[in-house]
């Protein structure tokens, strides 16, 4: 990212490795919709000559003197969010906000990201996880952000056995919310989205009903499908600030909303007063940045390596070599109908 609206290549020094850190070399990288919000919408403000990217798997090339569990040559999963695990925020259970709001999101936000020959990882023992040998480098990229974020939406919505769940947005993040809701025992999953490839993937991950936000309001369609009752839980993984209005209106009293969508524009989120039970409807709204951390990465990696979760359907476009990175970035911006996620492979 040269500046808002302009991408290009730049030369930088290889980052220095502190005593707790690691320097890594990507094996494969994936483009995120968040990179698009950051670069073309300026959603987190101006950034000059910042290396984008926060989704990859990598090989460790250097570790600091105090790193215990990783060494050069290790192949690792790299989470998009890399908190400072000794911060007070982490001790309070919100590691993703270590050092301040969203402070655990360092790559391609507060520091250079992973679309680079070498990148820096803080707190290597707390943040990296070994890449299981039966997960290929393309699938491993889905564990940086798509799986943890989609699943966090499920956690924030507190999906329980038998719940009816509305998933607003079925790009790669929403698809992982569909998969996570199914793993957690949802009885009915209503998916909102139109790209045919995503609709097909959502069906395979367990969505039972589909609605389009282009065919009238989401809430009217949800209420029509549920005899006017609404759903138990809503996960928001796409759309703009207006989706909260639909989410509240689609929810039963006592229901919960889990938002993992990055609201790239608009000043306010409006809550409809009447459908929020005039303030007394027990409709909870939770929004959160995905948690990072080694333990979580190891557990989510285990779900993929054991075959309980298949992530291969997410990588719709696979390129080889850095020369294709910009093409992959533009593809993510333009979102053609057959796109789910572009990945660039750099090694096997
Ligand atoms: P995509 O753009 O691929 O998918 C967005 C989905 O939302 C699509 O299914 C799209 O439908 C649907 N959609 C678009 N407009 C509307 C609307 N008005 N109402 C309802 N649905 C709509 O995004 P990703 O899956 O890659 O990412 C989803 C969001 O998650 C992004 O904002 C991203 O920045 C954010 N994110 C958040 C993270 C976190 O930690 N909280 C981490 C990573 C990403 P259609 O099929 O028509 O395109
Ligand atoms: Zn991402």
mmCIF file of C-alpha atoms and ligand atoms in Angstrom, residues 31-35 54-55 80 144-146 149 341, ligand 2:
data_model
loop_
_atom_site.group_PDB
_atom_site.id
_atom_site.type_symbol
_atom_site.label_atom_id
_atom_site.label_comp_id
_atom_site.label_asym_id
_atom_site.label_seq_id
_atom_site.Cartn_x
_atom_site.Cartn_y
_atom_site.Cartn_z
ATOM 1 C CA UNK A 31 -5.734 -11.725 0.191
ATOM 2 C CA UNK A 32 -8.389 -10.582 2.663
ATOM 3 C CA UNK A 33 -11.362 -8.291 2.149
ATOM 4 C CA UNK A 34 -9.851 -6.289 5.013
ATOM 5 C CA UNK A 35 -6.837 -5.497 2.764
ATOM 6 C CA UNK A 54 -2.085 -10.715 7.319
ATOM 7 C CA UNK A 55 -2.917 -14.164 5.979
ATOM 8 C CA UNK A 80 -3.748 -12.558 11.448
ATOM 9 C CA UNK A 144 -4.814 -17.276 9.533
ATOM 10 C CA UNK A 145 -8.110 -15.459 9.451
ATOM 11 C CA UNK A 146 -11.039 -17.099 7.633
ATOM 12 C CA UNK A 149 -12.908 -15.116 12.233
ATOM 13 C CA UNK A 341 -10.631 -16.429 -2.006
HETATM 14 ZN ZN1 LIG B 2 -7.993 -11.202 6.842
#
